[in-house]
Coordinates of N, CA and C in Angstrom, one line a residue:
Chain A
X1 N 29.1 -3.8 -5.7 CA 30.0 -4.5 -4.8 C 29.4 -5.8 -4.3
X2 N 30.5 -6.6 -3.8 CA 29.8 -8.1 -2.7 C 28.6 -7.8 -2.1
X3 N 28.9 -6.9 -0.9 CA 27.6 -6.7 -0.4 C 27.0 -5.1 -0.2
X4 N 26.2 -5.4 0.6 CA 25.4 -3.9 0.8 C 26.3 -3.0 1.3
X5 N 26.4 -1.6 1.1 CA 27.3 -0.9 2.0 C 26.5 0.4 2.7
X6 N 27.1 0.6 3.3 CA 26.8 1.6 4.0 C 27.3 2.9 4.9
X7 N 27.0 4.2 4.5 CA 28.3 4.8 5.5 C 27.2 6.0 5.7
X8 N 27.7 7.0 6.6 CA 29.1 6.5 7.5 C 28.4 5.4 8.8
X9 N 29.7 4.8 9.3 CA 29.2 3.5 10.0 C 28.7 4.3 11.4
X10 N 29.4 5.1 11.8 CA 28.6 5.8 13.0 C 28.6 7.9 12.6
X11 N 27.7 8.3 13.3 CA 27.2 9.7 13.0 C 26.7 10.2 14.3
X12 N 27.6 11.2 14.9 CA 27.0 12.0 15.9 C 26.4 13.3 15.4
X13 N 25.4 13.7 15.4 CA 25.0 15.3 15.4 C 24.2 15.7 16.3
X14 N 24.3 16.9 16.1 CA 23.7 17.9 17.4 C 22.1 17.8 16.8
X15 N 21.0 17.8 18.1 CA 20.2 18.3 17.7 C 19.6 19.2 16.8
X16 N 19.1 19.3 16.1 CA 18.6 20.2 15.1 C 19.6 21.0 13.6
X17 N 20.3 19.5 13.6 CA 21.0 19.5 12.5 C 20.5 18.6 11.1
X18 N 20.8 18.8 10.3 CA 20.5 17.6 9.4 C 21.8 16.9 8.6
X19 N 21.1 15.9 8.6 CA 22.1 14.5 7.9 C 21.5 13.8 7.0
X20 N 22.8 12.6 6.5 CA 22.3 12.2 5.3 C 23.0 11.1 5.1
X21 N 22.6 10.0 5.1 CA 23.4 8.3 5.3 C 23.0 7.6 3.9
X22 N 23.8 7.0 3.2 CA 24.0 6.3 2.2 C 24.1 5.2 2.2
X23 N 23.5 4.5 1.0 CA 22.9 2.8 1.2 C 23.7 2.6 -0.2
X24 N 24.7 1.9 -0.4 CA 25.1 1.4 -1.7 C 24.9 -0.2 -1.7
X25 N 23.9 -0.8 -2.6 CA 23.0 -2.4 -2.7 C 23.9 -2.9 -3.1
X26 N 23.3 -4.2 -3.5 CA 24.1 -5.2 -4.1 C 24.2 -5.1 -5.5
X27 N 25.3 -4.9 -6.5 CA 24.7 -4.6 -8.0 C 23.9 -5.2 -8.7
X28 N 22.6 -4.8 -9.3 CA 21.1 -5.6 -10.0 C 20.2 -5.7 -9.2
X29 N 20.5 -5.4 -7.8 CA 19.3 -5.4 -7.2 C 18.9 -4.1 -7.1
X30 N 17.3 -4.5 -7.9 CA 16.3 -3.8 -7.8 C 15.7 -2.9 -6.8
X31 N 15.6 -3.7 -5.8 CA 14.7 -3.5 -4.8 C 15.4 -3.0 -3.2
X32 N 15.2 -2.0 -2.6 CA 15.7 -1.4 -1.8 C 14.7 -0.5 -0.7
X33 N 15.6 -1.1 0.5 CA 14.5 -1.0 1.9 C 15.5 -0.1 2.8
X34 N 14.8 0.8 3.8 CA 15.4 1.4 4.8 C 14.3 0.6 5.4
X35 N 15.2 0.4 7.1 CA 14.6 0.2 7.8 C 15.8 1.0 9.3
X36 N 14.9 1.1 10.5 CA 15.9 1.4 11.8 C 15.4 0.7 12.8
X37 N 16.3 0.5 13.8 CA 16.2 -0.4 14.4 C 17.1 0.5 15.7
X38 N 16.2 0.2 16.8 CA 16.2 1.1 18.1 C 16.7 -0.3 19.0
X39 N 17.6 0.0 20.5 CA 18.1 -1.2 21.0 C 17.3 -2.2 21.8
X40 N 17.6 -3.6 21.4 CA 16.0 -4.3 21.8 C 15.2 -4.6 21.3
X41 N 15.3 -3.8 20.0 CA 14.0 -4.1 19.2 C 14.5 -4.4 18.1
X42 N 12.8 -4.8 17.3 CA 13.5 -5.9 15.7 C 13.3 -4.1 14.6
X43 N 13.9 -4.6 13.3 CA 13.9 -3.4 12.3 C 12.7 -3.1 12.2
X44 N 12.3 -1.5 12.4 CA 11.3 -1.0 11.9 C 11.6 -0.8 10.1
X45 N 10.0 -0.9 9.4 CA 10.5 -0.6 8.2 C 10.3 0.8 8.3
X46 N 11.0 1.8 7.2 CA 10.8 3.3 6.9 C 10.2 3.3 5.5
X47 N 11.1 2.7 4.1 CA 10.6 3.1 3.1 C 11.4 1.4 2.2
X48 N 10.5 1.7 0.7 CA 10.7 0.6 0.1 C 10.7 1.1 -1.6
X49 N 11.9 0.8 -2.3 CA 12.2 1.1 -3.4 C 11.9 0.2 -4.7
X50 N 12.0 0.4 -5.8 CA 11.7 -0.4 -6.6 C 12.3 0.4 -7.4
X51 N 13.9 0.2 -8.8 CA 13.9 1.1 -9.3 C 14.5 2.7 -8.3
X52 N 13.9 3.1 -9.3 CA 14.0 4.8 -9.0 C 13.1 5.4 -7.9
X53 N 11.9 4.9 -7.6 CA 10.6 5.1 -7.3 C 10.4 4.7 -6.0
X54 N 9.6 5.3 -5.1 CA 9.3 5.0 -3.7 C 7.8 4.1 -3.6
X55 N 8.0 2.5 -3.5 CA 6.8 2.1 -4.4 C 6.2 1.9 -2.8
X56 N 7.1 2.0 -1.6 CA 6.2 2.1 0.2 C 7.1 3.3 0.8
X57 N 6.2 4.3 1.0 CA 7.1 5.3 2.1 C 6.5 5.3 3.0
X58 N 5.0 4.0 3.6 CA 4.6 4.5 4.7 C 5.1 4.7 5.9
X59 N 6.3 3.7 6.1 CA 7.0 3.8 7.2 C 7.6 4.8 7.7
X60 N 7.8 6.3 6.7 CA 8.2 7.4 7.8 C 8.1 8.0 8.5
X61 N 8.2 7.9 9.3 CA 7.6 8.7 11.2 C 7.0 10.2 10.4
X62 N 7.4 11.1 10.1 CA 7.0 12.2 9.6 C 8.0 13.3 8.6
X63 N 7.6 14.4 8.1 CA 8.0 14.6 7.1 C 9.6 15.0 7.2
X64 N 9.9 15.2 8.2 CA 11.6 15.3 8.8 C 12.3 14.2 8.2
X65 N 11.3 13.5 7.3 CA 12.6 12.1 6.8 C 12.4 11.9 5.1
X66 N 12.9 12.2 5.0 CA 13.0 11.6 3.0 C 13.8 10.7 2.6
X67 N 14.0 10.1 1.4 CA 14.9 9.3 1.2 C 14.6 9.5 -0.2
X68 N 15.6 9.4 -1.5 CA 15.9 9.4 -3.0 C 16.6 8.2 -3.9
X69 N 16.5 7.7 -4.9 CA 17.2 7.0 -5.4 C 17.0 7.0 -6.8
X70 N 17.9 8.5 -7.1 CA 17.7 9.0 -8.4 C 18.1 8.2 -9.5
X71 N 18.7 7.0 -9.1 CA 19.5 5.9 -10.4 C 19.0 4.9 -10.3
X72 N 18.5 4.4 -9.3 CA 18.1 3.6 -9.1 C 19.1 2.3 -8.5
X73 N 20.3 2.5 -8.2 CA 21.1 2.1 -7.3 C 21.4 2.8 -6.1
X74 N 22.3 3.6 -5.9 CA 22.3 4.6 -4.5 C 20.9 5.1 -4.0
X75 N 21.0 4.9 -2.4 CA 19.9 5.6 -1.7 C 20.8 6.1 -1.3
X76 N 19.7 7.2 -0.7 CA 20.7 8.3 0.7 C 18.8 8.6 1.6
X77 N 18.9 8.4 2.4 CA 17.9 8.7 3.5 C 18.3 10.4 4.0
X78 N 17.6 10.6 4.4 CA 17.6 12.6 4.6 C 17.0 12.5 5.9
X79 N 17.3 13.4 6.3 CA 16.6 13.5 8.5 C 17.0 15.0 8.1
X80 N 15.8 15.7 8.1 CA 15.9 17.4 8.8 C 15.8 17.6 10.2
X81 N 15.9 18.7 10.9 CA 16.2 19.0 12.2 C 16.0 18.0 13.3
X82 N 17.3 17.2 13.2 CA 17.2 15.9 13.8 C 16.7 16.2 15.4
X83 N 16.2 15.0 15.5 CA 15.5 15.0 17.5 C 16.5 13.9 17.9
X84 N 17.0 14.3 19.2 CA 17.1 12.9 20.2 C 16.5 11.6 19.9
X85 N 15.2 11.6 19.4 CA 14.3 10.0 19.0 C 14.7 10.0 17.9
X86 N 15.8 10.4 17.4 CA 15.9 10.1 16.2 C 17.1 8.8 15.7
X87 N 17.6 9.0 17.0 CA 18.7 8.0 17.7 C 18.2 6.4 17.0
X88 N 19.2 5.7 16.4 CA 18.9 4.8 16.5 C 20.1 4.0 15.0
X89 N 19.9 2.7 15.0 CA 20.7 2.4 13.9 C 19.9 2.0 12.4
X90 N 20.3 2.6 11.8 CA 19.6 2.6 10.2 C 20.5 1.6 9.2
X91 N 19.2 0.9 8.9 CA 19.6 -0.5 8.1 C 18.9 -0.3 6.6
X92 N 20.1 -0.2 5.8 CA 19.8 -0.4 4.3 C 19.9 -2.1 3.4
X93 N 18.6 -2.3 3.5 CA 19.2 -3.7 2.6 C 18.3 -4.0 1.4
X94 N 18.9 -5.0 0.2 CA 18.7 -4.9 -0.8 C 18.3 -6.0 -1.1
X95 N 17.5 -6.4 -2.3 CA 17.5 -8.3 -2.8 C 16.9 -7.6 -4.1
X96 N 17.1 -9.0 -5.1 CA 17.2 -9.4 -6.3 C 15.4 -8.3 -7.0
X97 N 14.3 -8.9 -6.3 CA 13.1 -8.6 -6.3 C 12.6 -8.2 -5.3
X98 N 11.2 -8.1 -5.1 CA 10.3 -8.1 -3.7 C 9.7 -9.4 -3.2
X99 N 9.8 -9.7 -1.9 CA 9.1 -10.8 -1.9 C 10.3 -11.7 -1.8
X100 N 11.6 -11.5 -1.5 CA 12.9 -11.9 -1.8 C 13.8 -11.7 -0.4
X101 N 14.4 -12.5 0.0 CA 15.4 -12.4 1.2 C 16.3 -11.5 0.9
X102 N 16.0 -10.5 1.7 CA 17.0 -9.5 2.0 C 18.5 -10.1 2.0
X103 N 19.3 -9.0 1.8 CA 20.6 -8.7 2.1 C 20.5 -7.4 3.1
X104 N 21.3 -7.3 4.1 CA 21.6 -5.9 4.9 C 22.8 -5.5 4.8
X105 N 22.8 -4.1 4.9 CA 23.9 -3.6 5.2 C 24.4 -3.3 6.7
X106 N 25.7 -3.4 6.8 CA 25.9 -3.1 8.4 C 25.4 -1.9 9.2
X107 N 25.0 -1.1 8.6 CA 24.0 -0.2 9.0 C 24.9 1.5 9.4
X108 N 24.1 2.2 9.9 CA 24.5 3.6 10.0 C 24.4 4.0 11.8
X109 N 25.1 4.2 12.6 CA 24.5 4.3 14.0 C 24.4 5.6 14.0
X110 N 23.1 6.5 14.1 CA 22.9 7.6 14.2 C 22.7 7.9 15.8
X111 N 23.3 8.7 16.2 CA 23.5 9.7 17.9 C 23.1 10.9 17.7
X112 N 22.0 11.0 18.1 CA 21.8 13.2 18.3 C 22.3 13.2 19.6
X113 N 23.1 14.6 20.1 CA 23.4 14.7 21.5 C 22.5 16.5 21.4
Chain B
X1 N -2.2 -3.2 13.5 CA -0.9 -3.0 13.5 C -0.9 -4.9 13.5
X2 N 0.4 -5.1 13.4 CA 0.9 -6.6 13.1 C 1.4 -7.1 14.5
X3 N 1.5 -8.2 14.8 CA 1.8 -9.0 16.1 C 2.5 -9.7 15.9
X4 N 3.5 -9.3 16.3 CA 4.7 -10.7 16.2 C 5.4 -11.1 17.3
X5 N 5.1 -12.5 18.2 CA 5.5 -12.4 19.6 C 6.6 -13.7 19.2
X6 N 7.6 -13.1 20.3 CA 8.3 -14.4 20.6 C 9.3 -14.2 21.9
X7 N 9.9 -14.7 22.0 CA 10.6 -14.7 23.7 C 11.4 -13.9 23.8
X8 N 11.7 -13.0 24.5 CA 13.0 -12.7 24.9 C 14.4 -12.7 24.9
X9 N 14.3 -14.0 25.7 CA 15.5 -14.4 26.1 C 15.3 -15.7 26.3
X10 N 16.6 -16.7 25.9 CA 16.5 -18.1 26.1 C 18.1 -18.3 25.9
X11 N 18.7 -19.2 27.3 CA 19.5 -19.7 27.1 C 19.8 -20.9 27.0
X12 N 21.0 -21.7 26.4 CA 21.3 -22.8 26.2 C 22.9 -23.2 26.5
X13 N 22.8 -24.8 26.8 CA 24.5 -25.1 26.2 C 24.5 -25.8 25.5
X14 N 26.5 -25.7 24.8 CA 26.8 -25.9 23.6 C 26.8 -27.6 23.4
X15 N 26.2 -27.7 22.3 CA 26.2 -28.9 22.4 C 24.3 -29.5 22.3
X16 N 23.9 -28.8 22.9 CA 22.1 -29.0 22.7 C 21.3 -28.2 21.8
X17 N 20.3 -29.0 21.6 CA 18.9 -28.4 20.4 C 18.3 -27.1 21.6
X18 N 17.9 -26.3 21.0 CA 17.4 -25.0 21.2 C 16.0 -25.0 20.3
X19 N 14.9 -24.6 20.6 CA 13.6 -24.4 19.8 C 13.2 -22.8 19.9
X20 N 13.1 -22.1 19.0 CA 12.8 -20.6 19.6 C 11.5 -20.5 18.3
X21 N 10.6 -20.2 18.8 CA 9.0 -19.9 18.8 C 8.9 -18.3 18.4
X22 N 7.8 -18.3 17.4 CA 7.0 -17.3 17.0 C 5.7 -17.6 16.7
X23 N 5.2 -16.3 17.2 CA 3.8 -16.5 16.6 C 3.4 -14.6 16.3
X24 N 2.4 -15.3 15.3 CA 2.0 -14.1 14.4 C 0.9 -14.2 14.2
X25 N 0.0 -12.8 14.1 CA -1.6 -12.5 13.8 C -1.3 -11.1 12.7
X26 N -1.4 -11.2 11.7 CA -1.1 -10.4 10.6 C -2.7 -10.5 9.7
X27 N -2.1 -9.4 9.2 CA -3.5 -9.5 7.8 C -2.8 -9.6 6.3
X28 N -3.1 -11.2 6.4 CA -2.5 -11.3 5.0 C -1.2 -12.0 5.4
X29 N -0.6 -13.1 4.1 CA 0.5 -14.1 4.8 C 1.2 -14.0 3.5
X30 N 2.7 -13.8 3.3 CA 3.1 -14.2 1.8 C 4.7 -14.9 2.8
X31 N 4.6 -15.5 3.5 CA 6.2 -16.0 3.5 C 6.5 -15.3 5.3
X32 N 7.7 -16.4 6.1 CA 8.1 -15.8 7.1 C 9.4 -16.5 7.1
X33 N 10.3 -15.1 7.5 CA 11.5 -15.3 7.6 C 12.4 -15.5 9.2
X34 N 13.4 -16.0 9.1 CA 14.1 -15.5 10.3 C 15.8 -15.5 10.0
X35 N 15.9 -14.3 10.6 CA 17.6 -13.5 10.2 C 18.3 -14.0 11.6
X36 N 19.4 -13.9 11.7 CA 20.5 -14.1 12.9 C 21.2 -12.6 13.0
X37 N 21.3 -12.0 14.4 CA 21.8 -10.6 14.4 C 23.2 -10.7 15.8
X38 N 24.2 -11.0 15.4 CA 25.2 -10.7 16.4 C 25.0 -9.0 16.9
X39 N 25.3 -9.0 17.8 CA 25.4 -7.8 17.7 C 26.1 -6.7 17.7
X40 N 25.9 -5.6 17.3 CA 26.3 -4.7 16.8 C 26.6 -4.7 15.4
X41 N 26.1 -6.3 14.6 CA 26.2 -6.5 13.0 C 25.0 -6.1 12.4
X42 N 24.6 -6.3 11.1 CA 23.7 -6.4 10.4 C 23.0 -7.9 10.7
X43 N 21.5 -8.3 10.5 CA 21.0 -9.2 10.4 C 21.5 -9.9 9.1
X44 N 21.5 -11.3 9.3 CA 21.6 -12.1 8.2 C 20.5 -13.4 7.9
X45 N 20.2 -13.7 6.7 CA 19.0 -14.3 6.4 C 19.2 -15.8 7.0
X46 N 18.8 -16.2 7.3 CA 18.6 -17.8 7.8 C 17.5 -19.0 7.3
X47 N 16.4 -18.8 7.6 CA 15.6 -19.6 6.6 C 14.4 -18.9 6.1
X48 N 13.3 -19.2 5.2 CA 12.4 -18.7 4.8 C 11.8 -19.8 4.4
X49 N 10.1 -19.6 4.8 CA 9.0 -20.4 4.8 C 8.0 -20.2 4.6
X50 N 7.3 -20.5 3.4 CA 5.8 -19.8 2.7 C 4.6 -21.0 2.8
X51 N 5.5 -22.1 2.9 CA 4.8 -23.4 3.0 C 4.5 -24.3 4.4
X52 N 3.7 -24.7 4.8 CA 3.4 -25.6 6.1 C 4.4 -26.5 5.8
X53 N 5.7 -26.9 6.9 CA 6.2 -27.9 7.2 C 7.3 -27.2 7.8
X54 N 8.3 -28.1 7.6 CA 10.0 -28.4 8.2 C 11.0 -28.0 7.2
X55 N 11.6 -26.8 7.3 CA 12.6 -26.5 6.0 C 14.1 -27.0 6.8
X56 N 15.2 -27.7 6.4 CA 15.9 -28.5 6.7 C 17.4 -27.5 6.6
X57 N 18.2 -27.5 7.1 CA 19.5 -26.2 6.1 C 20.7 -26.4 7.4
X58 N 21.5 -27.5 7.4 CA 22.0 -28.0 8.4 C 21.7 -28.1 9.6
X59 N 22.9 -27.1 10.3 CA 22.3 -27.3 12.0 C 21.2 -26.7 12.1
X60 N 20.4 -26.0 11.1 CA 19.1 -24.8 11.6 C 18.0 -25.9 10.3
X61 N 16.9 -25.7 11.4 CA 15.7 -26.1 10.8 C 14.5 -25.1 11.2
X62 N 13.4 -24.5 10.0 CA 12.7 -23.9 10.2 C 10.9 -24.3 10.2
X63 N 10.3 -24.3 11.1 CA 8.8 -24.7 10.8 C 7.8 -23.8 10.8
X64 N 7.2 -23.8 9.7 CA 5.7 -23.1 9.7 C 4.7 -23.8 9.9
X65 N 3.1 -23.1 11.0 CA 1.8 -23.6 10.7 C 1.2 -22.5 10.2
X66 N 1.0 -22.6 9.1 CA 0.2 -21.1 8.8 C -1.3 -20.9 9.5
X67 N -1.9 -22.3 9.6 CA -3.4 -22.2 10.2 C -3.3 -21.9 11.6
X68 N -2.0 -22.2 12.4 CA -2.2 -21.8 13.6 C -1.2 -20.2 14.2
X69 N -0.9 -19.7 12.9 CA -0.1 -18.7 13.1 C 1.2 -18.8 13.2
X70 N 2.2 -19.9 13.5 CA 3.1 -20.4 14.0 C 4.4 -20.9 13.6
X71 N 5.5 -20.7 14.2 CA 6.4 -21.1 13.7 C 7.9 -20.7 14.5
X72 N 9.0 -22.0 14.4 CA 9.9 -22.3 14.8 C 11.3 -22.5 14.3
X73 N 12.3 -21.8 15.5 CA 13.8 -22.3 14.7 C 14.4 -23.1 15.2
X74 N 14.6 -23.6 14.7 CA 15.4 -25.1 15.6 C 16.7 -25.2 15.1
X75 N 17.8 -24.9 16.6 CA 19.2 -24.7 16.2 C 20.0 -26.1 17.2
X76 N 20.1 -27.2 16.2 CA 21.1 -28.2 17.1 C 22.9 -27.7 17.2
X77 N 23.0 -29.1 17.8 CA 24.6 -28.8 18.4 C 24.8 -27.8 18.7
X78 N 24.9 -26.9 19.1 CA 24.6 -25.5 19.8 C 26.2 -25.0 20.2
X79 N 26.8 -24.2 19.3 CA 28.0 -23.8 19.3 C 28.0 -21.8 20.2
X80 N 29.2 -22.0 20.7 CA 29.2 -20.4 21.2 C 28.9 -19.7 20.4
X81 N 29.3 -19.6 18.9 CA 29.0 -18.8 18.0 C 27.5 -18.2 18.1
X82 N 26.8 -19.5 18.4 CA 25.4 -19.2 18.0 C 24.6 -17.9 18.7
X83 N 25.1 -17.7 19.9 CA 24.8 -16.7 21.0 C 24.6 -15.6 20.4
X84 N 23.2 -14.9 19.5 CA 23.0 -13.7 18.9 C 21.4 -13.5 18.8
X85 N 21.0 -12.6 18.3 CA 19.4 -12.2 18.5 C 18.8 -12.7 16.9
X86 N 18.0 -13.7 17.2 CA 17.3 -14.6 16.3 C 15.4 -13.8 16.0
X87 N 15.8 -13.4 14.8 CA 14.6 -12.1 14.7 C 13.6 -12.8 13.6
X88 N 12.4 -12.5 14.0 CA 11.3 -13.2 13.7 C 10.8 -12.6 12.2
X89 N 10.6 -12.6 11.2 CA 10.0 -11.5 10.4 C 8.9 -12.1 9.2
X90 N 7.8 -11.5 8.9 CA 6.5 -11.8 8.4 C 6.5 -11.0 7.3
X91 N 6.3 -11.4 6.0 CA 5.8 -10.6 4.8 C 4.9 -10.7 4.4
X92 N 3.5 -9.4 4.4 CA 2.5 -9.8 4.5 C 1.3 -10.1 2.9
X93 N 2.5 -9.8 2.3 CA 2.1 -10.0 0.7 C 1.3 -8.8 0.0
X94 N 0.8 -8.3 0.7 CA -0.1 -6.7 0.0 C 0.7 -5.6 0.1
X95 N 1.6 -5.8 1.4 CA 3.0 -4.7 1.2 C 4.1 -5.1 0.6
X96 N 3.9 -5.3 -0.4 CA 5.5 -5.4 -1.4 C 6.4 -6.2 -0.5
X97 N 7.3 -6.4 -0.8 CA 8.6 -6.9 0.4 C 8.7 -6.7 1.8
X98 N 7.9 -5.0 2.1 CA 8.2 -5.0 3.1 C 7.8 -6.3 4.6
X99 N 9.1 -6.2 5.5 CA 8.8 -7.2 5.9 C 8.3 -6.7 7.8
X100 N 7.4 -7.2 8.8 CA 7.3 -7.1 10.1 C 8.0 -7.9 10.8
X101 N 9.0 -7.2 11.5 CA 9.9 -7.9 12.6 C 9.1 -8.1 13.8
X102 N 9.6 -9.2 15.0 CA 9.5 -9.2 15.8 C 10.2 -8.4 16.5
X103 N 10.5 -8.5 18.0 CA 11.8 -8.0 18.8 C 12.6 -8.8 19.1
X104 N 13.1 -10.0 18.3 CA 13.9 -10.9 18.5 C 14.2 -11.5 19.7
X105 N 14.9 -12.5 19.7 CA 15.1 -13.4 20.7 C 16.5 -13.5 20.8
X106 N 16.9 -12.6 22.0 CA 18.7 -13.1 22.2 C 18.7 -14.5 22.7
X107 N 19.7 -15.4 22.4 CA 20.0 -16.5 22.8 C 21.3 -16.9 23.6
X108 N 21.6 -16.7 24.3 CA 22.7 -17.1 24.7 C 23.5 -18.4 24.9
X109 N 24.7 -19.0 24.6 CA 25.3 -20.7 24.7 C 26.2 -20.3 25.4
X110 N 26.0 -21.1 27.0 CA 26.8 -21.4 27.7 C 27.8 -23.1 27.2
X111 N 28.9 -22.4 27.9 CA 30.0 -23.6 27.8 C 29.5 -24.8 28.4

């Protein structure tokens, strides 16, 4: 597509549920980033793709978070038994290479109540 | 951990230059960016600078000192639009793309 997409645009769940948000890039780009971003603050990174392959996952808080990109186009980010801090908006963006200006997608607003 | 400082908050009116300031203590330098974030949108890219000087791109001009850590956005004529969170971000070149944000700088243009 034109640009990054992303769904769903907003997501309420109950605590100790799991969910699953999807990052569709820009077509040919390689390279693919989660990042979230809490209110006030700049994007944390989570994880960084290359391909198929998770070539940085240091950024995930802990193992309650995965993320896949079995084609090497689609991501989908994973959250198991979601927490209250888990609140926040999740930004998928993409570029040509690494080392390359992003593109973002409008992001995912994740709400645990 | 990485350090990326810049203001807060800075307002302006429409019509004047605006200078909004970063500074960074990182390990390792490959390039610094800065995005424009209305909000409740996605960020969008604005300039990028790997080199010491002045990158030029209409009303927005971007400067790096890499020896003194530093660097600036410079937004003239200063339109209402412009009123959004101007976010700092550093690529440190040994992490792949990944990039360190600041906490951005909301700006606001008064009439």
């Amino acid at each position: 597509g034109a640009g990054v997409s992303q769904t769903p645009s907003n997501k309420v769940t109950e605590k100790g549920k799991y969910v699953e948000l999807r990052c569709d890039p820009i077509s040919g780009h390689t390279a693919l980033y989660w990042y979230r971003q809490s209110l006030g603050q700049g994007p944390e990174f989570l994880i960084y793709f290359q391909g198929t392959g998770a070539a940085d996952d240091s950024g995930l808080p802990n193992d309650r978070f995965f993320a896949v990109r079995p084609e090497g186009s689609v991501s989908t980010l994973k959250i198991q038994r979601t927490e209250r801090g888990d609140s926040a908006v999740y930004l998928c963006a993409s570029s040509p290479t690494e080392n390359y200006g992003y593109t973002f997608g409008s992001g995912t607003r994740l709400t645990v109540v | 951990g990485q350090n990326i400082d810049q203001p807060t908050e800075m307002t302006a009116t429409e019509g004047a230059i605006v200078q909004i300031n970063c500074t960074y203590q990182t390990s390792g330098f490959n390039g610094l960016f800065w995005y424009q974030q209305h909000a409740g949108e996605a960020p969008t890219f604005l300039s990028y600078n790997v080199l010491d000087g002045l990158e030029e791109k209409g009303r927005f001009s971007s400067f790096l000192s890499r020896s003194k850590g530093y660097s600036y956005l410079l937004l003239k004529e200063l339109q209402m639009k412009d009123s959004a969170s101007y976010l700092c971000a550093v690529n440190r070149g040994s992490t792949l793309g990944r990039l360190y944000f600041g906490r951005g700088t909301q700006l606001t243009v008064w009439p």
